[in-house]
Short mmCIF file of C-alpha atoms in Angstrom, two decimals:
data_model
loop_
_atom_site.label_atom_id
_atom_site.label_comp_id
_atom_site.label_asym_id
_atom_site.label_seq_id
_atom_site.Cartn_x
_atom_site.Cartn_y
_atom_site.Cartn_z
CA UNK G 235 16.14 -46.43 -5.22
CA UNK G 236 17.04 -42.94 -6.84
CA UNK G 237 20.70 -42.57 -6.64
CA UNK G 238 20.72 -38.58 -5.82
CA UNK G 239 18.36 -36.02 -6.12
CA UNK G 240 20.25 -32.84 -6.69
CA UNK G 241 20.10 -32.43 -10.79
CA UNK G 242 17.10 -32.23 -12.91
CA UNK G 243 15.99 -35.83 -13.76
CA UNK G 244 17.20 -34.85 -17.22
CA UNK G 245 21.03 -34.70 -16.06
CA UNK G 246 20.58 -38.75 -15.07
CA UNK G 247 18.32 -41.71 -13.62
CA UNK G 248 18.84 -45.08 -12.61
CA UNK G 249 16.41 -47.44 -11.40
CA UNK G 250 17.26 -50.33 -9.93
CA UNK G 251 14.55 -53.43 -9.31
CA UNK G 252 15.77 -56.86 -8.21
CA UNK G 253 19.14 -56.28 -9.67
CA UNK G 254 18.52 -55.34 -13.09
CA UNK G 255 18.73 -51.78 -14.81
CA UNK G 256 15.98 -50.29 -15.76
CA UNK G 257 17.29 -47.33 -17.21
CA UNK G 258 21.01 -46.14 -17.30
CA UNK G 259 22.29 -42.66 -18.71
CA UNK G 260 25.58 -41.69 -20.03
CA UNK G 261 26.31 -39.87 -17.13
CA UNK G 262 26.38 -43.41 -14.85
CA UNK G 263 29.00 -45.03 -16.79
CA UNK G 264 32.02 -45.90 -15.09
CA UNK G 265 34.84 -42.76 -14.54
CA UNK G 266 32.18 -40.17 -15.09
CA UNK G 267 32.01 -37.43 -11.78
CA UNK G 268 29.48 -34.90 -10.57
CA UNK G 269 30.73 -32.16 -8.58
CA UNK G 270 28.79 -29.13 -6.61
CA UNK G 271 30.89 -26.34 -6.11
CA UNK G 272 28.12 -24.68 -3.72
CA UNK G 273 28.03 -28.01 -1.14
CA UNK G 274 31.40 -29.51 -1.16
CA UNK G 275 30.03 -33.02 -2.57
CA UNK G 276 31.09 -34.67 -5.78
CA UNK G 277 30.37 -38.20 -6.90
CA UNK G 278 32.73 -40.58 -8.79
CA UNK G 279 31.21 -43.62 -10.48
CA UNK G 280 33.31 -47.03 -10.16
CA UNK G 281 31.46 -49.44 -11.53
CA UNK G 282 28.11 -50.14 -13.41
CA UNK G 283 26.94 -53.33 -14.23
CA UNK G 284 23.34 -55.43 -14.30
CA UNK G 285 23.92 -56.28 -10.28
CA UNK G 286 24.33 -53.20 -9.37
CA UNK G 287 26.47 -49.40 -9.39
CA UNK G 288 29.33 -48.63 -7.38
CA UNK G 289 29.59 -44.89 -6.62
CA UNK G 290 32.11 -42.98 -4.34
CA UNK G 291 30.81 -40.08 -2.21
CA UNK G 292 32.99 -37.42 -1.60
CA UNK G 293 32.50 -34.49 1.06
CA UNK G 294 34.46 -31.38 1.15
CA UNK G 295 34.24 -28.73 3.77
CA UNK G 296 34.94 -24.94 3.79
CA UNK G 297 38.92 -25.23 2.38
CA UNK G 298 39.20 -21.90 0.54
CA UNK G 299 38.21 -18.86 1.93
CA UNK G 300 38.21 -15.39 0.27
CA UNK G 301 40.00 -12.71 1.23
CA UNK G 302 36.91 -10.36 1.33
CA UNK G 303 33.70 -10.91 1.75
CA UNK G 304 32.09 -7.58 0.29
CA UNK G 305 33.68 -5.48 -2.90
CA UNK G 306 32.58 -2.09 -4.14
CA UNK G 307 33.17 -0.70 -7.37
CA UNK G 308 32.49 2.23 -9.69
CA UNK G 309 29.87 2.80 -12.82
CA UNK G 310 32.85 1.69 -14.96
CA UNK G 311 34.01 -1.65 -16.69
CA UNK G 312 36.52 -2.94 -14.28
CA UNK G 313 38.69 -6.21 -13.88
CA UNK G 314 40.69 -6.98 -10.54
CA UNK G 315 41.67 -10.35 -8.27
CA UNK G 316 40.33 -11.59 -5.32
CA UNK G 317 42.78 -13.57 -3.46
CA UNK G 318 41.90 -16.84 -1.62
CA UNK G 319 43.62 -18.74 1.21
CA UNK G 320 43.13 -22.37 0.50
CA UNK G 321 44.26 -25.44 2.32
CA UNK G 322 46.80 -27.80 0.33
CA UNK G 323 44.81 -30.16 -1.58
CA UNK G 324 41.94 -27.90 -1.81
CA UNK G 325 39.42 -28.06 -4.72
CA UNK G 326 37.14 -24.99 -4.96
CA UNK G 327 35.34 -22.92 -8.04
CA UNK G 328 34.41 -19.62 -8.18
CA UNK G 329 30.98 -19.17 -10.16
CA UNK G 330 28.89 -15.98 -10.38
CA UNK G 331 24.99 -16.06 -12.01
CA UNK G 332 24.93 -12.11 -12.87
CA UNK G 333 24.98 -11.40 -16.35
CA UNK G 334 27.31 -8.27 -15.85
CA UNK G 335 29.57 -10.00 -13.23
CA UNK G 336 32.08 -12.20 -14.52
CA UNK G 337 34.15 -14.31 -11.63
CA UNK G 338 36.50 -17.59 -12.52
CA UNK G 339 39.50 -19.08 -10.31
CA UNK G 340 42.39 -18.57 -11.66
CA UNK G 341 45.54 -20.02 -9.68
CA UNK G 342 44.51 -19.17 -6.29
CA UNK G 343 42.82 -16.06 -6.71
CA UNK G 344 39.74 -15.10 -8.55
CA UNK G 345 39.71 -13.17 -11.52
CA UNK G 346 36.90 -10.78 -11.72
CA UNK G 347 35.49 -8.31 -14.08
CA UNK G 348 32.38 -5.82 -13.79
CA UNK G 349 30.71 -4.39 -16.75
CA UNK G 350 30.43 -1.07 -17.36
CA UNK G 351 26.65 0.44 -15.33
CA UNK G 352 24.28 2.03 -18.10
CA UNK G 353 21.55 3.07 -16.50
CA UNK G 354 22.45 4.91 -13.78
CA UNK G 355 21.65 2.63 -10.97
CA UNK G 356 23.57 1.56 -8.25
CA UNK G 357 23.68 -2.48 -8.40
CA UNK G 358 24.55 -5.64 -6.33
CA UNK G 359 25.01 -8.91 -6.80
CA UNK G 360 26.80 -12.51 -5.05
CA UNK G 361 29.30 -14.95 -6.72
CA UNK G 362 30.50 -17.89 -4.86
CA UNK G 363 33.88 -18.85 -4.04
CA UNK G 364 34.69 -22.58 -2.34
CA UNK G 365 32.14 -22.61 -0.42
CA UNK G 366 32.00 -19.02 0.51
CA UNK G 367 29.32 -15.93 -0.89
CA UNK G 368 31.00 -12.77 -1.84
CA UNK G 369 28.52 -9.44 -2.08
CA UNK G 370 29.41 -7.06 -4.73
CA UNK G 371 28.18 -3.27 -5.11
CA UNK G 372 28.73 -1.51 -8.14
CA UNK G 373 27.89 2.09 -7.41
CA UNK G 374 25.84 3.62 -10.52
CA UNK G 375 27.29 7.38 -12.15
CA UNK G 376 25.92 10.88 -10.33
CA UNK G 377 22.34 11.22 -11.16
CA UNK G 378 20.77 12.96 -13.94
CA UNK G 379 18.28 15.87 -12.28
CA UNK G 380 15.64 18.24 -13.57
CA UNK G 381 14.56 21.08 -11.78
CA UNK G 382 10.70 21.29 -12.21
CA UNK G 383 10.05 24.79 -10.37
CA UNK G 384 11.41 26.92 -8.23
CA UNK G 385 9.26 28.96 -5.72
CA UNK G 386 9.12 31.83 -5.07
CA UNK G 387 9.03 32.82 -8.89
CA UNK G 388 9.13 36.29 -8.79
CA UNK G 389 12.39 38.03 -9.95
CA UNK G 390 13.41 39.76 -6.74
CA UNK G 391 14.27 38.42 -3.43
CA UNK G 392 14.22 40.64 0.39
CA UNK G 393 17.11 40.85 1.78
CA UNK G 394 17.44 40.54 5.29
CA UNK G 395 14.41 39.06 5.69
CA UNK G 396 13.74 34.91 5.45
CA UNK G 397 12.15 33.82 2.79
CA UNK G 398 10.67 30.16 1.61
CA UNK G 399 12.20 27.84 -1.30
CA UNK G 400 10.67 25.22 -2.66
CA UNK G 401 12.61 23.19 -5.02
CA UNK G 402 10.57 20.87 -7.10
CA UNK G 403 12.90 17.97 -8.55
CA UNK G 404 12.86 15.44 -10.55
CA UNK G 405 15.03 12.26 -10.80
CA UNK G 406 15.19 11.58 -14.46
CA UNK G 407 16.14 7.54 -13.71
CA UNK G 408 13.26 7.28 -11.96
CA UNK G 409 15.14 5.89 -8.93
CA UNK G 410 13.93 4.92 -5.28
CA UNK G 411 17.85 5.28 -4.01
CA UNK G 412 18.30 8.35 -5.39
CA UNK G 413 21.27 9.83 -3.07
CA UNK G 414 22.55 13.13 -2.66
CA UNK G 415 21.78 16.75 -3.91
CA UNK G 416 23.95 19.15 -3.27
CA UNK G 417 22.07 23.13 -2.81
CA UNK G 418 24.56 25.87 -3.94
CA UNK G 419 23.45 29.52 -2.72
CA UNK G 420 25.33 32.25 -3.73
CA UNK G 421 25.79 35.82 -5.26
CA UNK G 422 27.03 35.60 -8.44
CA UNK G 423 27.70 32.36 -10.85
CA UNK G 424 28.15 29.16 -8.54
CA UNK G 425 29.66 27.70 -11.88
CA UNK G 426 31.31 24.79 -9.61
CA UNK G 427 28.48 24.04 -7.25
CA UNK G 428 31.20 24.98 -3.99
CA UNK G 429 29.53 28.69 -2.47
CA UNK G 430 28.37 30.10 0.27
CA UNK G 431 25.42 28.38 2.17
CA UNK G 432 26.15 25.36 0.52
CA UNK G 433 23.67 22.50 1.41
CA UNK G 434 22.82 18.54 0.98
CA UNK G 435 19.88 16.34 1.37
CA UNK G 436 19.89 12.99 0.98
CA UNK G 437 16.05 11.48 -0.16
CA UNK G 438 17.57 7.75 0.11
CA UNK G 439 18.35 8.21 4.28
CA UNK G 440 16.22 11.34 4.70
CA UNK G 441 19.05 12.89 6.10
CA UNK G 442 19.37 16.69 6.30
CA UNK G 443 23.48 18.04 6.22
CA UNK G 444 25.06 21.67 6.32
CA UNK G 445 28.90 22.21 5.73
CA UNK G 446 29.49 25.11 7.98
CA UNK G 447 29.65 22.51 11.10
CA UNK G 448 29.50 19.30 9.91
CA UNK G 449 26.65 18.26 11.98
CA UNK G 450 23.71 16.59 10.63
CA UNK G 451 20.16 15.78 11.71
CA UNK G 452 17.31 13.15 10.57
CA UNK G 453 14.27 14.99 9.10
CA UNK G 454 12.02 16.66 11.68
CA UNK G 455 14.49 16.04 14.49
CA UNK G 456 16.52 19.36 14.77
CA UNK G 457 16.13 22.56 12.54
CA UNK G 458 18.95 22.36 9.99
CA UNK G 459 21.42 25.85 9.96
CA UNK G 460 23.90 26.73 7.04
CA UNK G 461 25.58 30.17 7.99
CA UNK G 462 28.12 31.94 6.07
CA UNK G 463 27.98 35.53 6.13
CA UNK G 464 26.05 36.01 2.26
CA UNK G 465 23.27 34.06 3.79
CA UNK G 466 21.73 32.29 6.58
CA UNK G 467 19.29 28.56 6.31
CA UNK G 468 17.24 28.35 8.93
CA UNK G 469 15.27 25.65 8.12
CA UNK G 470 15.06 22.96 6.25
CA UNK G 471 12.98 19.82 5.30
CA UNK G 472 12.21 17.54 2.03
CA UNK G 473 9.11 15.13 0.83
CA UNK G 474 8.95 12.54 -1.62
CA UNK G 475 5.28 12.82 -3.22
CA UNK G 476 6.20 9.91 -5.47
CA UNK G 477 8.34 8.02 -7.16
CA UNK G 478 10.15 10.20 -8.94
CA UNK G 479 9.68 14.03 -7.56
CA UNK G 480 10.72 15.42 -4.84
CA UNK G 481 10.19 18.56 -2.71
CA UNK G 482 13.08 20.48 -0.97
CA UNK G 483 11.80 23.11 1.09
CA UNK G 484 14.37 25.85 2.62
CA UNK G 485 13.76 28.99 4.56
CA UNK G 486 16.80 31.21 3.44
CA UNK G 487 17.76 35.10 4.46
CA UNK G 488 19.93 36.76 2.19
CA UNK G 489 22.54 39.79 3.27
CA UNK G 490 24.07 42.22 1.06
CA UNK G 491 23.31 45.45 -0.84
CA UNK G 492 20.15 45.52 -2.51
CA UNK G 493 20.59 44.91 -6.37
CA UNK G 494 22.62 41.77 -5.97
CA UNK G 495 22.83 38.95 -8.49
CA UNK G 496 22.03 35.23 -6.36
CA UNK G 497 22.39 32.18 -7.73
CA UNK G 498 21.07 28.99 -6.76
CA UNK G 499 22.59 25.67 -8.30
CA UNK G 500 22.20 21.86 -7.82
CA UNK G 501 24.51 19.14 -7.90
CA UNK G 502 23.81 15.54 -7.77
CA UNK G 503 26.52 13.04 -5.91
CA UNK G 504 26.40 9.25 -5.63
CA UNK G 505 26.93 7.23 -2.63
CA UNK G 506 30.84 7.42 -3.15
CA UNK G 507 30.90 10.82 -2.96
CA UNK G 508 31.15 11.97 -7.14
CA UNK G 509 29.68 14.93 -7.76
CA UNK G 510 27.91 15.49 -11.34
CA UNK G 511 27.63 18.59 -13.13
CA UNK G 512 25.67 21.87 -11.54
CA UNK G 513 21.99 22.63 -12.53
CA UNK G 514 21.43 25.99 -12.77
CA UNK G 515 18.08 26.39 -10.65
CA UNK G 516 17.23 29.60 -10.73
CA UNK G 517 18.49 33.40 -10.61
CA UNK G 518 17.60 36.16 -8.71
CA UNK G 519 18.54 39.73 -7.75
CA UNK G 520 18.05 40.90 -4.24
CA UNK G 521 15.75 44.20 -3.22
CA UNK G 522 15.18 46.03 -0.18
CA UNK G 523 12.14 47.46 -1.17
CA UNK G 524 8.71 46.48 0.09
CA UNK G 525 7.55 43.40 -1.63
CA UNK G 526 4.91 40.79 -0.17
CA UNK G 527 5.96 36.96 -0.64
CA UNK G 528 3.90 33.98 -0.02
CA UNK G 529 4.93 31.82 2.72
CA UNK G 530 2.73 28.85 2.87
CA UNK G 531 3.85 26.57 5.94
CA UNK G 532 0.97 24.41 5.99
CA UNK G 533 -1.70 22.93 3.66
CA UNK G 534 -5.53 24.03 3.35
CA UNK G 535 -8.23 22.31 2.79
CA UNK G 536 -12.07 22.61 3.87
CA UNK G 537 -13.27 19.67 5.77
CA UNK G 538 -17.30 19.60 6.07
CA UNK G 539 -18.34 21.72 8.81
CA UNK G 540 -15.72 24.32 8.43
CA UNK G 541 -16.00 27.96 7.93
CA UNK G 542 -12.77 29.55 7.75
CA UNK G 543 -8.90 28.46 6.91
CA UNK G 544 -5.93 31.18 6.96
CA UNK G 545 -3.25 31.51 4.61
CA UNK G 546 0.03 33.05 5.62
CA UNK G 547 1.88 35.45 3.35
CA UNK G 548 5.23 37.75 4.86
CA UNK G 549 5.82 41.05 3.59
CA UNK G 550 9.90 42.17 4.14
CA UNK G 551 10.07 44.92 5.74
CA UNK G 552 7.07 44.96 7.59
CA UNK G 553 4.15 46.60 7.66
CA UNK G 554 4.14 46.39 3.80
CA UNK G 555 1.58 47.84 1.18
CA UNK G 556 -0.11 44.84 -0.89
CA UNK G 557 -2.17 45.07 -3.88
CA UNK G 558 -4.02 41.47 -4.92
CA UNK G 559 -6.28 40.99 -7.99
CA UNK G 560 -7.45 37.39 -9.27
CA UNK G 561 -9.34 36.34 -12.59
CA UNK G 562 -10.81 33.22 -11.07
CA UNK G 563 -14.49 34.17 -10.86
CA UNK G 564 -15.07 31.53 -8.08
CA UNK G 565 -12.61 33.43 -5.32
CA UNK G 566 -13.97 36.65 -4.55
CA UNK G 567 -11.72 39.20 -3.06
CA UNK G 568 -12.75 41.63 0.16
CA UNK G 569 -9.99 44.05 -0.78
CA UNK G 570 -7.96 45.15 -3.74
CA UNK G 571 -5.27 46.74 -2.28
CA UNK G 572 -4.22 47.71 1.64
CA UNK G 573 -1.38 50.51 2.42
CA UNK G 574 -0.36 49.05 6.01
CA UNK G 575 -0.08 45.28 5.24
CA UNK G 576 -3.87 44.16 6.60
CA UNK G 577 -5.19 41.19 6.03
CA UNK G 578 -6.75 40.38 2.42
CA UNK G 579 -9.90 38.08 3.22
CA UNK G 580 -11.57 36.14 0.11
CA UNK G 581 -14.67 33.60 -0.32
CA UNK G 582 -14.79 30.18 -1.90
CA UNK G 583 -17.25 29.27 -3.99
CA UNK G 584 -19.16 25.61 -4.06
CA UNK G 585 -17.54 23.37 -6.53
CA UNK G 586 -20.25 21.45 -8.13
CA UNK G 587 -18.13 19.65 -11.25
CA UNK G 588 -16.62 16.34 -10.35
CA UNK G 589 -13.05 17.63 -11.08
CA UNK G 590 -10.70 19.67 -9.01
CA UNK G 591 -10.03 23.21 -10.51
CA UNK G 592 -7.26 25.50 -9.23
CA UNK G 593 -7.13 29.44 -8.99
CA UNK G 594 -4.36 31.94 -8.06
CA UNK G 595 -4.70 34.91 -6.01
CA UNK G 596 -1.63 37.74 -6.91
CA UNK G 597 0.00 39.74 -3.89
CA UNK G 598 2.19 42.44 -5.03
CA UNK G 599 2.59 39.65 -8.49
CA UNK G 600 3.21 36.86 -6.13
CA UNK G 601 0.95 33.90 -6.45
CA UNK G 602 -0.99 31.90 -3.93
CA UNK G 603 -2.08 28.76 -5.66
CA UNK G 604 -5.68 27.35 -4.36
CA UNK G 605 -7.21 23.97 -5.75
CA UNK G 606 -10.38 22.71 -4.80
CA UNK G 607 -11.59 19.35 -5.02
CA UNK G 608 -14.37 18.44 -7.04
CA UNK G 609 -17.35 16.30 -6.09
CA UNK G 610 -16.37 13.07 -4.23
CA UNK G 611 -12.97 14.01 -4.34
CA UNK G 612 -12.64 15.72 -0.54
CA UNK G 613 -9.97 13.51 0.51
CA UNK G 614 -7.43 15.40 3.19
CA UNK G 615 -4.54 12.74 2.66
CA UNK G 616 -4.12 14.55 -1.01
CA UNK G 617 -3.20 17.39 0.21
CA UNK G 618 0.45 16.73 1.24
CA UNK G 619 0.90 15.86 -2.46
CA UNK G 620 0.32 19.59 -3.77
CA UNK G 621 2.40 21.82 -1.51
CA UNK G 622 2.77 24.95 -0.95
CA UNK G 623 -0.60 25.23 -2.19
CA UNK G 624 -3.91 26.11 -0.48
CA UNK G 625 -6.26 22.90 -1.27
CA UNK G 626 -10.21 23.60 -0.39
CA UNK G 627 -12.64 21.22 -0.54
CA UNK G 628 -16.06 21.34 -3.23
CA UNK G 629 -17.70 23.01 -0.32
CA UNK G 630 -17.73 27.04 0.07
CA UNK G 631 -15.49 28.61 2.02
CA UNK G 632 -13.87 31.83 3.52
CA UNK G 633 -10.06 32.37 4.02
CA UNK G 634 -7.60 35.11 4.92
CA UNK G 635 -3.98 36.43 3.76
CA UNK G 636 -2.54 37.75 6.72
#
């Protein structure tokens, strides 16, 4: 019979057939001992000899417990003790199999030390002590951002009036638990990140917070509010495309004197709270004259059998003169130019290539982005992917700027 199958077969084996040895290994000879720290069992061998083995069994239960059973620490190296309460007599070990998680008893505690977290990711991990599994979270630095775009790109903002954001981002780490963002609006330098309508969105928990009440809502539940006298949020709302970019879009109204400097900045924070250093966004000066902005709330395409899609664009203060030119050939424009803020209508021509092409339509220097698929390419699930642009299928079309 197999004496214990618990090791590899290369740690021992002894065979045993009508008394005799077949095979004996260094690890049966009398005195030697085979604990595991994970089970409680060890084995203690007595005797060895052609007739037969003698082997004591030994069972411990659960003698030494930890005095945690989760730990959290920062991105940097640390080294603390874990104490354990452990009945008298107690044997126990504390092992750990992460290569940045060191953990060994020592006395009765456990000493433990975390290395230092280089690439920016929040980790966890288990070591074992007596019998016991402890969980430990090491949270990684504040995230490293870039800000891809920031729309509406024109130079000026209303004031008074709300007006769409959309923040394209970029997590550099290419992380799925990226955290916290923190959205800084402002008139003058938010040098600190701390200002006026300050905002946070978290893409990990899809969780939407303001500051000026505390209260927070879960995407799409409740319209998100920041108030605090140099501007007003009225709405808010984020999407992942993929892995790496995301899409914070905010419908902000400025107050003030026209001819303001506004800032907006970005901060990134990790779970516990650290905030990194600001990313300037993008700057701005407010205007009270009349200046058409796009304000695309939905995405456009043309499904077959459709004749007509509409494309929203506010004008602050309104009615509001618009001019519109273009230099795609396949958009044609019904007007140039209106002096009471009508409607600008255009056509879509077939697409007929087998790749997607993309054209821009200018109002008052403002542009409306348009793609169109391309041949075997009209799928509508692409379209969330692309926003705030207009997305047409290969197939002609007409639309209209309100």
């Amino acid at each position: 019979t197999n004496i214990l199958d618990m090791t590899p077969a290369s740690l021992y084996e002894a065979r045993f057939d009508g008394g005799a040895a077949s095979e004996r290994s260094p690890q049966l000879a009398p005195g030697s001992a085979w604990n595991d720290p994970h089970s409680g069992l060890s084995l203690l061998v007595g005797e060895a000899t052609d007739a037969g083995i003698t082997v004591s069994v030994r069972y411990q239960g659960r003698c030494a417990q930890p005095a945690e059973a989760e730990l959290s620490f920062t991105a940097d190296e640390q080294e603390t003790a874990l104490a354990m309460a452990a009945a008298e007599g107690c044997e126990w070990q504390a092992l750990s199999g992460r290569t940045w998680l060191a953990a060994a008893r020592n006395g009765a505690e456990v000493k433990l030390r975390v290395a230092a977290v280089n690439d920016n990711l929040h980790r966890a991990g288990l070591f074992s002590a007596g019998r016991y599994v402890v969980r430990v979270v090491q949270k990684g630095p504040p995230r490293e951002m870039q800000v891809l775009s920031v729309s509406p790109p024109g130079p000026e903002l209303p004031v008074r009036a709300p007006v769409p954001f959309l923040f394209y981002l970029r997590d550099e780490n290419g992380s799925e638990d990226f955290q916290t963002v923190r959205l800084a609006v402002a008139p003058g330098d938010p040098a600190s990140g701390v200002a006026p309508c300050y905002f946070r969105y978290s893409t990990a928990r899809r969780l939407l917070q303001v500051s000026d009440d505390g209260e927070s809502y879960r995407d799409g539940a409740a319209p998100a509010r920041g108030t605090s006298g140099a501007c007003t949020v009225t709405e808010a709302s984020f999407l992942r495309p993929n892995r790496t970019d995301t899409v914070l879009r905010l419908v902000i109204s400025l107050e003030g004197p026209s001819g303001q400097p506004v800032s907006f900045a970005l901060q990134p924070e990790d779970a516990g709270g650290v905030l990194g250093p600001p990313v300037r966004a993008a700057e701005f000066t407010t205007s009270d004259q009349c200046r058409a902005l796009p304000s695309i709330d939905f995405y456009l395409y043309f499904p077959a059998g459709a004749s007509n899609q509409t494309v929203t664009v506010t004008a602050a203060p309104s009615p509001c003169a618009w001019s519109a030119s273009t230099e795609d050939r396949w958009i044609q424009l019904g007007a140039v130019s209106s002096t009471d803020g009508g409607p600008l209508r255009f056509d879509v021509s077939p697409n007929t290539g087998e790749e997607a092409r993309e054209g821009r339509i200018f109002v008052n220097g403002a542009p409306v982005r348009i793609f169109q698929y391309g041949v075997g390419e009209n799928n509508p699930n692409l379209v969330t992917l692309r926003p705030p642009e207009t997305v047409v299928s290969n197939l002609a079309g007409v639309g209209t700027i309100a």
